[in-house]
């Protein structure tokens, strides 16, 4: 096989998986051992993808009346094998369920209602949509997973014959049908046959069982490794995905391209709601997007029904030629192709909808750029990560299936039936409803300080992804860390063109773009005019005027490329409006800042970019400014002791209140959110307890 220079070493087509069962750590039995086994299966994502698969154990328990009975413990809907604990399982009265196998049919609705009445306790989670399968398999322990190696066979056109060749009478092949009563009955009957140890579900996955939990687990691993060895042998000498067609961009070139193109890509896939992007350039991803057959394979369909609601049936494939396409051309192409993708998605829904199903968000969830990588798309960071991780599984499965045969997937009708299946949508409905700023990315400067960190907290509380920027990089990282994967700390000296651009670039490469920019970094100095040094004057103007200009200029460039509007909020000061004594350098810089906001409101309006100003006054708590000499200087200006400042400021307000960082944060949130202030720009909101001289007119 010839290799293009620079192509990463191809990953093994079907890697074996190790057994993780540790007799020293495995609980003796019962629900504890089921939790242990489930966590082991989930620990390897090539065995059980996030949220996918389910496990069960049948035990003897006493119910609330003290009666002894047979209980089926089965994974509840909406949990993940890797991390679930006992509370994720539902206990059901087995004797009430097992006789159902005598029936000829049972609708999904009837099944769900029936199972709800078999629960040991009403507050247990709704049991898995594959519960009947677990009940009908006549063994105390049952595992159902979607392993890569099994799905390479289950997703091959000639998979049934291969499974027969590999497993003989040990396995039964069940042609694809959607999970539910009929599939459960077929699996239950298959498992009763003499000598049968595995059931392979076409285009779907694996069912194993055992007299002990360890036996069921060991059988899952055995089936996977036998399938992996078979695929590896069959695929020997054949290149995955037809071999490389192009050399992928190197890391530096990819970052250069994407730092410029991602905002346009993000805008293109945020048609109905804002999305968070996640760039992926894992070796297998690069191999796939640089291959001869990747494009065609990607359009066949999902590699497992479980992926559908998270990745949609097909990804958006984007041609890219580094010799002729620049970032702008790439962005424009994604915009055009994403619009076409939505049209096709709507046509797919229209063609298969039978009962007036509401169309889901039609934007693609996986964007594959030739020779560049994957851009995963989600309504929040977690959803984007899930789309990426599931597509990694899809790439692995397609690689194996297409190396040994032709990769096949669910038909469009079968896909629709899963994607819009009420029981599958129920899983999604368990997630909390999206918050006001879900999918939005907010960059806050001066984020390590009192007002900055309060603003970050207020925006994050409404669901925004937060980029905490500060000249104190460690402080920024500390603030961002509180939000896990939804937070990013970046170093930013607002007076440096390069530093400002670099911070935005980091935000773009991490989340795809920015929607909300809160320009808040500040300093203050106080001195009579005769004693104000030129250096002090320049420093105030460098940070408060030039700094706000630079932060806004980069914001505008990015927001225009993104093409979805945006909100820029300046945190200025009462001093921007009110002429006070002994703070001319600070106050004039703040006035410049305020007027800059109004000028930019005019410039941004046509692009839907709103620019508004919040004017705090005397926010002492948590402030770095007020920890500096400014406190002494202001006290001196009013001829009072620094300790009396707080009371002094409170007393002089109309409302007789002190202003806290959280008060400013709420005002910023008002302007940040289009839902609250989408029709306001060029505005000023004073948060000063009422200072008559600052009343606008
Ligand atoms: Zn399944």
mmCIF file with all atom_site columns, N, CA and C and ligand atoms in Angstrom, residues 53-54 130 144-146 179 201 204 306, ligand 1:
data_model
loop_
_atom_site.group_PDB
_atom_site.id
_atom_site.type_symbol
_atom_site.label_atom_id
_atom_site.label_alt_id
_atom_site.label_comp_id
_atom_site.label_asym_id
_atom_site.label_entity_id
_atom_site.label_seq_id
_atom_site.pdbx_PDB_ins_code
_atom_site.Cartn_x
_atom_site.Cartn_y
_atom_site.Cartn_z
_atom_site.occupancy
_atom_site.B_iso_or_equiv
_atom_site.pdbx_formal_charge
_atom_site.auth_seq_id
_atom_site.auth_comp_id
_atom_site.auth_asym_id
_atom_site.auth_atom_id
_atom_site.pdbx_PDB_model_num
ATOM   1  N  N   . UNK A 1 53  ? -25.983 1.043  25.250 1.00 0.00 ? 53  UNK A N   1
ATOM   2  C  CA  . UNK A 1 53  ? -25.900 -0.271 25.853 1.00 0.00 ? 53  UNK A CA  1
ATOM   3  C  C   . UNK A 1 53  ? -26.684 -0.333 27.162 1.00 0.00 ? 53  UNK A C   1
ATOM   4  N  N   . UNK A 1 54  ? -26.959 -1.549 27.606 1.00 0.00 ? 54  UNK A N   1
ATOM   5  C  CA  . UNK A 1 54  ? -27.629 -1.708 28.901 1.00 0.00 ? 54  UNK A CA  1
ATOM   6  C  C   . UNK A 1 54  ? -27.349 -3.086 29.462 1.00 0.00 ? 54  UNK A C   1
ATOM   7  N  N   . UNK A 1 130 ? -34.847 -1.339 26.255 1.00 0.00 ? 130 UNK A N   1
ATOM   8  C  CA  . UNK A 1 130 ? -34.545 -2.731 25.921 1.00 0.00 ? 130 UNK A CA  1
ATOM   9  C  C   . UNK A 1 130 ? -34.803 -3.674 27.109 1.00 0.00 ? 130 UNK A C   1
ATOM   10 N  N   . UNK A 1 144 ? -26.071 -5.955 26.973 1.00 0.00 ? 144 UNK A N   1
ATOM   11 C  CA  . UNK A 1 144 ? -26.298 -5.536 25.588 1.00 0.00 ? 144 UNK A CA  1
ATOM   12 C  C   . UNK A 1 144 ? -25.411 -4.324 25.322 1.00 0.00 ? 144 UNK A C   1
ATOM   13 N  N   . UNK A 1 145 ? -24.540 -4.460 24.304 1.00 0.00 ? 145 UNK A N   1
ATOM   14 C  CA  . UNK A 1 145 ? -23.594 -3.381 23.999 1.00 0.00 ? 145 UNK A CA  1
ATOM   15 C  C   . UNK A 1 145 ? -23.565 -3.126 22.491 1.00 0.00 ? 145 UNK A C   1
ATOM   16 N  N   . UNK A 1 146 ? -22.849 -2.083 22.096 1.00 0.00 ? 146 UNK A N   1
ATOM   17 C  CA  . UNK A 1 146 ? -22.692 -1.737 20.678 1.00 0.00 ? 146 UNK A CA  1
ATOM   18 C  C   . UNK A 1 146 ? -21.201 -1.698 20.342 1.00 0.00 ? 146 UNK A C   1
ATOM   19 N  N   . UNK A 1 179 ? -35.577 -1.600 18.355 1.00 0.00 ? 179 UNK A N   1
ATOM   20 C  CA  . UNK A 1 179 ? -35.820 -2.193 19.671 1.00 0.00 ? 179 UNK A CA  1
ATOM   21 C  C   . UNK A 1 179 ? -37.285 -2.063 20.068 1.00 0.00 ? 179 UNK A C   1
ATOM   22 N  N   . UNK A 1 201 ? -27.115 -8.413 16.658 1.00 0.00 ? 201 UNK A N   1
ATOM   23 C  CA  . UNK A 1 201 ? -28.223 -7.634 16.104 1.00 0.00 ? 201 UNK A CA  1
ATOM   24 C  C   . UNK A 1 201 ? -27.708 -6.865 14.895 1.00 0.00 ? 201 UNK A C   1
ATOM   25 N  N   . UNK A 1 204 ? -26.626 -3.015 14.591 1.00 0.00 ? 204 UNK A N   1
ATOM   26 C  CA  . UNK A 1 204 ? -26.967 -2.518 15.917 1.00 0.00 ? 204 UNK A CA  1
ATOM   27 C  C   . UNK A 1 204 ? -25.970 -2.936 16.997 1.00 0.00 ? 204 UNK A C   1
ATOM   28 N  N   . UNK A 1 306 ? -28.038 4.009  17.949 1.00 0.00 ? 306 UNK A N   1
ATOM   29 C  CA  . UNK A 1 306 ? -27.832 4.816  19.138 1.00 0.00 ? 306 UNK A CA  1
ATOM   30 C  C   . UNK A 1 306 ? -27.241 6.199  18.854 1.00 0.00 ? 306 UNK A C   1
HETATM 31 ZN ZN1 . LIG B 2 .   ? -28.886 -1.114 21.582 1.00 0.00 ? 1   LIG B ZN1 1
#
